[in-house]
mmCIF file of N, CA and C in Angstrom:
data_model
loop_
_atom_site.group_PDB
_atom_site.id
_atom_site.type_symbol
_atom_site.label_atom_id
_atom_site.label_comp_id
_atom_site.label_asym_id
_atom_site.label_seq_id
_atom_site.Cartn_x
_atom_site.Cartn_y
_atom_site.Cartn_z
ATOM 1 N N UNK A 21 93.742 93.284 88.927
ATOM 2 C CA UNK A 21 94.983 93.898 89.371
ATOM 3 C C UNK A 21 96.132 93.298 88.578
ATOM 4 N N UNK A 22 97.055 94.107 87.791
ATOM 5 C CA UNK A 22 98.094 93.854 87.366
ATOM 6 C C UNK A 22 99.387 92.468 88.234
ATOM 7 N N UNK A 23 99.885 92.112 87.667
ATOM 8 C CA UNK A 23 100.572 91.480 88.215
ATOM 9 C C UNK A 23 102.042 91.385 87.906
ATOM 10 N N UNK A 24 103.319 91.578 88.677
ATOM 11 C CA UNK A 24 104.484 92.343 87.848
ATOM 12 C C UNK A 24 105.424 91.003 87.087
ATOM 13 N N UNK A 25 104.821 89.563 87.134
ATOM 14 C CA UNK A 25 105.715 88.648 86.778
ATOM 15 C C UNK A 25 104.629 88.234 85.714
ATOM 16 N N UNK A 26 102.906 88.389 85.673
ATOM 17 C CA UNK A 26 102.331 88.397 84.165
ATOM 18 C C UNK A 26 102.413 89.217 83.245
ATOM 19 N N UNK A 27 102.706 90.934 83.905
ATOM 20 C CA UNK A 27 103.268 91.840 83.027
ATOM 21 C C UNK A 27 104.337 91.621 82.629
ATOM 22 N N UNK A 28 105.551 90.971 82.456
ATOM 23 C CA UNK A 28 106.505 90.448 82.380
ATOM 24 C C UNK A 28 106.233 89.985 80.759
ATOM 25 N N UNK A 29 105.671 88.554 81.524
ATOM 26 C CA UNK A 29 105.461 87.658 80.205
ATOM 27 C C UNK A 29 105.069 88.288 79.050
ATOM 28 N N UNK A 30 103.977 89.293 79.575
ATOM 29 C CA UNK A 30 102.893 89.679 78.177
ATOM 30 C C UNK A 30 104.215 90.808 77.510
ATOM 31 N N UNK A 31 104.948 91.584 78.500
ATOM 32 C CA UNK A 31 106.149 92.159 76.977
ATOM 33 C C UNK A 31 106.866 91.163 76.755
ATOM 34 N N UNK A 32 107.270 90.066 76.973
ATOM 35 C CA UNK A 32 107.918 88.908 75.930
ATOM 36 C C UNK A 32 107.075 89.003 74.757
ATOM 37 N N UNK A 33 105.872 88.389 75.369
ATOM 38 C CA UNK A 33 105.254 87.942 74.155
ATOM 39 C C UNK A 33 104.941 89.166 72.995
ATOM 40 N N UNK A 34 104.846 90.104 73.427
ATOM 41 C CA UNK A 34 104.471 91.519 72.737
ATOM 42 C C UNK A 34 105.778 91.491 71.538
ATOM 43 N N UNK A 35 107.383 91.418 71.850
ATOM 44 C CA UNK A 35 108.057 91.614 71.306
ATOM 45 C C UNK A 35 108.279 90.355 70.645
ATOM 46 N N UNK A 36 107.572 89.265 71.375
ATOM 47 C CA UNK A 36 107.762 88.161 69.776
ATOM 48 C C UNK A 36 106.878 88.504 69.065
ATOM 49 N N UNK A 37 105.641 89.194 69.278
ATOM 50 C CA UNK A 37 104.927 88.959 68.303
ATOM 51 C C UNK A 37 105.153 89.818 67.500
ATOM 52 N N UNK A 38 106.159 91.229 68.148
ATOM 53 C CA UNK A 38 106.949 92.106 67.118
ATOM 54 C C UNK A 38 107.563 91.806 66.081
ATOM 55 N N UNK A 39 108.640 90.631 66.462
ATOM 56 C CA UNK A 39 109.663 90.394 65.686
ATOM 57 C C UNK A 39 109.196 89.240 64.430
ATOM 58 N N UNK A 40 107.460 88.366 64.547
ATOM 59 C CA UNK A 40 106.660 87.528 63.786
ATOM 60 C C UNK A 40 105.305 87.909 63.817
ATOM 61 N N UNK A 41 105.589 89.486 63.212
ATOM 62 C CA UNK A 41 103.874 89.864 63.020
ATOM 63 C C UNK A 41 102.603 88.476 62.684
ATOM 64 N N UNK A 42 101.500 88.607 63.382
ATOM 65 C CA UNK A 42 100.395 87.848 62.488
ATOM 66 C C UNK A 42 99.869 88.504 61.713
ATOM 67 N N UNK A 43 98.817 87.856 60.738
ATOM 68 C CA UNK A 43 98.482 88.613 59.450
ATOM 69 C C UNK A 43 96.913 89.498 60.330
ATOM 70 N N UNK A 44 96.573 88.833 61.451
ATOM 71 C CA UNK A 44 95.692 89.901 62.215
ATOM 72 C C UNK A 44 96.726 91.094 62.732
ATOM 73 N N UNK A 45 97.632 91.665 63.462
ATOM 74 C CA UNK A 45 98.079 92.593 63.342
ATOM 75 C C UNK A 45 98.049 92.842 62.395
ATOM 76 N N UNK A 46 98.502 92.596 61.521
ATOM 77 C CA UNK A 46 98.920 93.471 59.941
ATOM 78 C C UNK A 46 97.820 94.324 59.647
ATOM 79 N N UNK A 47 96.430 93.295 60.055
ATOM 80 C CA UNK A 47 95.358 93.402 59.332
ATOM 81 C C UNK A 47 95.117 94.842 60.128
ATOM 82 N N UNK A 48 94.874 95.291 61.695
ATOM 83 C CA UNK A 48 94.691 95.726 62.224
ATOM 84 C C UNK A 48 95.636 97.031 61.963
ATOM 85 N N UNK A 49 96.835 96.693 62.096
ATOM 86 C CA UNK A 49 97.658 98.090 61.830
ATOM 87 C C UNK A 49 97.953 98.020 63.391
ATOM 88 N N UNK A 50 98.261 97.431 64.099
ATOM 89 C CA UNK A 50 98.763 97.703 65.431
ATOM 90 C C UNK A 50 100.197 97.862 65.530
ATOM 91 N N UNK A 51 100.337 99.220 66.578
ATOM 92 C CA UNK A 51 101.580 99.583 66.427
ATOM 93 C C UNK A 51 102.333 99.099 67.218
ATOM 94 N N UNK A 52 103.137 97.908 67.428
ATOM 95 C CA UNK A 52 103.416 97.033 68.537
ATOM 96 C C UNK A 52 104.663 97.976 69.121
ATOM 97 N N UNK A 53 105.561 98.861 68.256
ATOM 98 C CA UNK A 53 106.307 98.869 69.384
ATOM 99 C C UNK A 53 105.665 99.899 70.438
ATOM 100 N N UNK A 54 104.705 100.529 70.290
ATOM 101 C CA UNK A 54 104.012 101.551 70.786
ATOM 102 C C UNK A 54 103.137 100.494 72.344
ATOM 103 N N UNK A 55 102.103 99.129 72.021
ATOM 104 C CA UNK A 55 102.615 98.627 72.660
ATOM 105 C C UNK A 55 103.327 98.371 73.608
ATOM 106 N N UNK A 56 104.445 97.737 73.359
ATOM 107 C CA UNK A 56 105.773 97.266 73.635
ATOM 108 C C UNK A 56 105.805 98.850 75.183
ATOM 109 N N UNK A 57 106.198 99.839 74.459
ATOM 110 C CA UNK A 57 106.533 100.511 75.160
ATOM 111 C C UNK A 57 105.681 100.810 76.556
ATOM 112 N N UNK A 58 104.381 100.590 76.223
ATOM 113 C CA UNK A 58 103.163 100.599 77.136
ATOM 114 C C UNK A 58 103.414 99.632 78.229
ATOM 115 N N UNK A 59 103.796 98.477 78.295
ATOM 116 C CA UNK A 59 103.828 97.442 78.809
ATOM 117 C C UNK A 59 105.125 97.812 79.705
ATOM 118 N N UNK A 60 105.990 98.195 79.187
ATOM 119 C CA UNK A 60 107.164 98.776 79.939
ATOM 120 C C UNK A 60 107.080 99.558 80.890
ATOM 121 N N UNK A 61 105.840 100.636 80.983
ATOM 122 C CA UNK A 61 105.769 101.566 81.341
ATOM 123 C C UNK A 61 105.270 100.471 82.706
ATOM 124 N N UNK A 62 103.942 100.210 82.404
ATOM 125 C CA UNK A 62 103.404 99.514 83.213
ATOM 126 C C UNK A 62 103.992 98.656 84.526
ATOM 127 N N UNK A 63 105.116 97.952 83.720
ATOM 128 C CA UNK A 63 106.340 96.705 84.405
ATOM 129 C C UNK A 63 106.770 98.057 85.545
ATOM 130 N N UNK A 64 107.446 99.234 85.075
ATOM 131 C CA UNK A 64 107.923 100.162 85.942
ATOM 132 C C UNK A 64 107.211 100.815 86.885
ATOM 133 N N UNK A 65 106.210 100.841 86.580
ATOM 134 C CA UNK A 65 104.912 101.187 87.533
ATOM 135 C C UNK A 65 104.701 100.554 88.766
ATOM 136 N N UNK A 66 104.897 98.929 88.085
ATOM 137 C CA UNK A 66 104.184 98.088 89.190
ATOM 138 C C UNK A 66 105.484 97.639 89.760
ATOM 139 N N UNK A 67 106.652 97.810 89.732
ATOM 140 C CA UNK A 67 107.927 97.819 90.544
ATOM 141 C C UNK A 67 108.008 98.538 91.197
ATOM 142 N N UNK A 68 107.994 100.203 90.666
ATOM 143 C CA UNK A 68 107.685 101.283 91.558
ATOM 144 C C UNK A 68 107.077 100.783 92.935
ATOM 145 N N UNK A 69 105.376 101.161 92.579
ATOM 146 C CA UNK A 69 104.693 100.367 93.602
ATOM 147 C C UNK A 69 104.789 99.267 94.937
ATOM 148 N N UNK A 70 105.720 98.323 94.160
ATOM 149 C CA UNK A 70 106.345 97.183 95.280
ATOM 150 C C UNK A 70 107.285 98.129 96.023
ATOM 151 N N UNK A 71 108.488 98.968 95.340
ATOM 152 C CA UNK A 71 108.737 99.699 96.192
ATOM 153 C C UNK A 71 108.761 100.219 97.386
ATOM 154 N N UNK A 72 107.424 101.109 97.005
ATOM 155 C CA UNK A 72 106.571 101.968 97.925
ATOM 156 C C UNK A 72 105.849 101.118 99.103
ATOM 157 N N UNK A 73 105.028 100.076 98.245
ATOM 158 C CA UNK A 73 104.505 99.551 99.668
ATOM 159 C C UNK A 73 105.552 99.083 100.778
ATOM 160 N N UNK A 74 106.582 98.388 100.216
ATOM 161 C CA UNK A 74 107.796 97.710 101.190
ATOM 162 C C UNK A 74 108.122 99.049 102.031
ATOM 163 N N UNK A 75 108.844 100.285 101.577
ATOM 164 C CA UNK A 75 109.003 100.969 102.782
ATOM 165 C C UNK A 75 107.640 101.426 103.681
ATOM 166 N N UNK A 76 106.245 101.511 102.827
ATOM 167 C CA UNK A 76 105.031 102.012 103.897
ATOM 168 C C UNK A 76 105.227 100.640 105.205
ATOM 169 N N UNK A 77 105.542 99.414 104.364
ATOM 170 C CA UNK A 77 105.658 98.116 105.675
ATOM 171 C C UNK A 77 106.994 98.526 106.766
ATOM 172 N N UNK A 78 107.507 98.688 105.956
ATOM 173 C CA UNK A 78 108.614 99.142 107.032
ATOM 174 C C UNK A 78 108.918 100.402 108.133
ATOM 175 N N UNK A 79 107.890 101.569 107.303
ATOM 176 C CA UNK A 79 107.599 102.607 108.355
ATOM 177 C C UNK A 79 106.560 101.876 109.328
ATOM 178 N N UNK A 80 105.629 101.473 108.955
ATOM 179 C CA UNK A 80 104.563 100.558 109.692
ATOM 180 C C UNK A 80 105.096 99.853 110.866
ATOM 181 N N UNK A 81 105.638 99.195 110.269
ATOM 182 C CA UNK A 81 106.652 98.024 111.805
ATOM 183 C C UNK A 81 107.769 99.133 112.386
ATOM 184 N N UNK A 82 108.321 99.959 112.065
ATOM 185 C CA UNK A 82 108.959 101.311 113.180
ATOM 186 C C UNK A 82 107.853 101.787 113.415
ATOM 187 N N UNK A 83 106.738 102.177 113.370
ATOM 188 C CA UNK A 83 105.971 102.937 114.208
ATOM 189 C C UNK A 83 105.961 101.807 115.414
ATOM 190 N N UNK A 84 104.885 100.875 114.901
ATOM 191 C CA UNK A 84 104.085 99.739 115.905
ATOM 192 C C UNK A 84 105.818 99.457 116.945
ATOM 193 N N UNK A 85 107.215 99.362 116.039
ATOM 194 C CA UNK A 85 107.851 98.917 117.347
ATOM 195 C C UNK A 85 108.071 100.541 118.683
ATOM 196 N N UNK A 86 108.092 101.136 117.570
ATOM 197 C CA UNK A 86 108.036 102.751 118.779
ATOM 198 C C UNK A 86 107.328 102.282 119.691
ATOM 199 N N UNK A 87 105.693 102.447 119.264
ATOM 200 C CA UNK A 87 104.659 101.969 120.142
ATOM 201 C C UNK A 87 104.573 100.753 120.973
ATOM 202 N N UNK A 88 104.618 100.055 121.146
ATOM 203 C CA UNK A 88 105.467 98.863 122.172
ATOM 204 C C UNK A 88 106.626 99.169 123.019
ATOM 205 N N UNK A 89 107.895 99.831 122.378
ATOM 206 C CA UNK A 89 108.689 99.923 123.532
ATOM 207 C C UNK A 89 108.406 101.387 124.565
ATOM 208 N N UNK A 90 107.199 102.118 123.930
ATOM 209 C CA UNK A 90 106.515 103.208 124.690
ATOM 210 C C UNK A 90 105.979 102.382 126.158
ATOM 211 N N UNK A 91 104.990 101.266 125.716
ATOM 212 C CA UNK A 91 104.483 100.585 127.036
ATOM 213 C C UNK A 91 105.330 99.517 127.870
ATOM 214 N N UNK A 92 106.654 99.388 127.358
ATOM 215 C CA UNK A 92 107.703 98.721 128.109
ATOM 216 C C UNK A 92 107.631 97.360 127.856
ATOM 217 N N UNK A 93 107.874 96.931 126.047
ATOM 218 C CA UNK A 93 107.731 96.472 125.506
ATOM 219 C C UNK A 93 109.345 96.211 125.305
ATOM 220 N N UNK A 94 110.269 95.179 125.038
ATOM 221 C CA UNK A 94 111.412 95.444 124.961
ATOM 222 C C UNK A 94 111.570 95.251 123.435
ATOM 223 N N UNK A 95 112.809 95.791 122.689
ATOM 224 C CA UNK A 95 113.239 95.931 121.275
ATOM 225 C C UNK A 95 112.449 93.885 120.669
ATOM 226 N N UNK A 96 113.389 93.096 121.429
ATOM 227 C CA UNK A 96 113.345 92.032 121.173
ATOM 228 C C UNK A 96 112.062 91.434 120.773
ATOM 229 N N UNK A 97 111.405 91.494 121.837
ATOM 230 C CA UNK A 97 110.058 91.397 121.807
ATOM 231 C C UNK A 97 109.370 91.830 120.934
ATOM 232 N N UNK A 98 109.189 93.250 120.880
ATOM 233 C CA UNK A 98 108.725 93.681 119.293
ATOM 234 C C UNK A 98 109.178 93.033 118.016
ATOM 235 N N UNK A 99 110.357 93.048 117.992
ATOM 236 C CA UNK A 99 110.733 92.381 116.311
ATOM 237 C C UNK A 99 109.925 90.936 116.273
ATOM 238 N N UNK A 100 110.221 90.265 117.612
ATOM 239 C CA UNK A 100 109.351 88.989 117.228
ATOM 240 C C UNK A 100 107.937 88.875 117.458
ATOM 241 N N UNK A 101 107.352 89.930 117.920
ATOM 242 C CA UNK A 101 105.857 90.311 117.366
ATOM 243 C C UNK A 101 105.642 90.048 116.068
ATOM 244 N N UNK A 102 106.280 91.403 115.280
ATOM 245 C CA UNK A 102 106.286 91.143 114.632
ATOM 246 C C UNK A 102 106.476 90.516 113.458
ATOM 247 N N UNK A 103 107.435 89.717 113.687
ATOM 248 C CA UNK A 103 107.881 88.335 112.770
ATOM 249 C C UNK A 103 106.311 87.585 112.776
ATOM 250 N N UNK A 104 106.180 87.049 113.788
ATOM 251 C CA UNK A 104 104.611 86.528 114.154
ATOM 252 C C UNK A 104 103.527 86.741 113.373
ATOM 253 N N UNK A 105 103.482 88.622 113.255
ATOM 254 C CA UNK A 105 102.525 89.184 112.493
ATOM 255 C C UNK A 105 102.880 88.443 110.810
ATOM 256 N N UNK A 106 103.758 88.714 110.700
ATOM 257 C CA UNK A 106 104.239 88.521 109.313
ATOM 258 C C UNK A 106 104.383 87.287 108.414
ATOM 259 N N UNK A 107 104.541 86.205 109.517
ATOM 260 C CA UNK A 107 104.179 84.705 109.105
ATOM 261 C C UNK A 107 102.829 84.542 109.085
ATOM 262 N N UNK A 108 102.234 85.118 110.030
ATOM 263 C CA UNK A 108 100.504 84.859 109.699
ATOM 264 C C UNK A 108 100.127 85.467 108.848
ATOM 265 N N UNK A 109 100.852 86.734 108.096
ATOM 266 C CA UNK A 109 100.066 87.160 107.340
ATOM 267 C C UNK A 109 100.607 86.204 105.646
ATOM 268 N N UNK A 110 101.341 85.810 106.063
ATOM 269 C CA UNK A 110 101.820 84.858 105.161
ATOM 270 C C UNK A 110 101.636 83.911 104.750
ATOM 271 N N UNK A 111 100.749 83.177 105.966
ATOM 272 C CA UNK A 111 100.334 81.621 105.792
ATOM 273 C C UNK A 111 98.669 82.177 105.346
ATOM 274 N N UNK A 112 98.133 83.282 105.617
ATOM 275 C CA UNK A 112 97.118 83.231 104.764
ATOM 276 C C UNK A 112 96.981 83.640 103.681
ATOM 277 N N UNK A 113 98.270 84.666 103.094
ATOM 278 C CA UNK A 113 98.273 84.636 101.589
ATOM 279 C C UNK A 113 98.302 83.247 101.179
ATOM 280 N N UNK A 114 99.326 82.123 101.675
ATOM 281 C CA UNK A 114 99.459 80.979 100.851
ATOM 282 C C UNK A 114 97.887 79.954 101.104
ATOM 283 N N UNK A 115 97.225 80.312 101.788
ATOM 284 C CA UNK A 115 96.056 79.791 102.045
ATOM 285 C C UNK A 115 95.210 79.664 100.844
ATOM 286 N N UNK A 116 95.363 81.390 100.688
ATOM 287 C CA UNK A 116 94.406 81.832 99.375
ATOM 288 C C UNK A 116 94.505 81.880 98.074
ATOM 289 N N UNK A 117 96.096 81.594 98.285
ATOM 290 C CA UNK A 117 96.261 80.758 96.705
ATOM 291 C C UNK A 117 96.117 79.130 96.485
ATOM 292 N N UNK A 118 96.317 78.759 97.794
ATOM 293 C CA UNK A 118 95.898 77.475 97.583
ATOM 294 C C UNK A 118 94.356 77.268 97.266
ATOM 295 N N UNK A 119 93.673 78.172 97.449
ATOM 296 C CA UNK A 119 92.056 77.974 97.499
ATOM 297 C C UNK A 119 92.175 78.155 95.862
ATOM 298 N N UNK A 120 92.208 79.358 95.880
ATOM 299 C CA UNK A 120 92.030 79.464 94.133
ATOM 300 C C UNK A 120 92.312 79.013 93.205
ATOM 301 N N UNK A 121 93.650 77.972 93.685
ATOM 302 C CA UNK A 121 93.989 76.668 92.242
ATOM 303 C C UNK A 121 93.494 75.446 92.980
ATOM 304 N N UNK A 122 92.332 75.400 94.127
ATOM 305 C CA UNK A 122 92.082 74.140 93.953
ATOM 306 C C UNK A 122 90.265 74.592 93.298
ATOM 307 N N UNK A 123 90.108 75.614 93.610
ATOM 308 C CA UNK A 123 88.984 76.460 92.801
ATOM 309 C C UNK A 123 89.164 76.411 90.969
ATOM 310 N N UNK A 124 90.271 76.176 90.582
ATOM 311 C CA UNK A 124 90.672 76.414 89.182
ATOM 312 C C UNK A 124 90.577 74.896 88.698
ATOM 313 N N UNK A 125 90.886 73.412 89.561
ATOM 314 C CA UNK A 125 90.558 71.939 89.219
ATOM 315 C C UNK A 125 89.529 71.902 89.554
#
């Protein structure tokens, strides 16, 4: 899966390596700004995307709070449900990156 802060890096590096061809490009004939432009596309893609998912989260948590104050659930209560939801889902993203760079030493 793409990632929008390694897609990042790799058009830096794309356009240095534009601006200090190696003699393997040369050799190759690669059309960097063609490239270049690819990578862009991509960066916009995967912003897009963040986008999109943030409002699907946010229709998500207005439904679920609809649904709660349906069973007499009060506003309050819901938001800090879901805050709840949202730190846990948080402390196990950071879980699982902690696994994978202690997986990487």
């Amino acid at each position: 899966m793409f990632d929008l802060g390694k897609a990042k890096e790799t058009l830096v590096e794309l356009e240095t390596m534009n601006q200090n061809p190696s003699p393997f490009f040369k050799r190759i004939e690669m059309d960097m700004s063609e490239a270049i432009e690819l990578w862009e596309t991509v960066i916009k893609l995967l912003e897009t995307n963040k986008k999109l998912e943030l409002q699907i989260y946010n229709l998500e948590n207005a439904l679920r709070i609809k649904q709660m104050s349906m069973v007499g659930v009060s506003s309050k209560e819901a938001h800090l449900v879901l805050k709840v939801h949202s730190l846990e889902l948080e402390n196990h993203e950071l879980k699982s990156k902690i696994k994978k760079l202690e997986a990487r030493e």
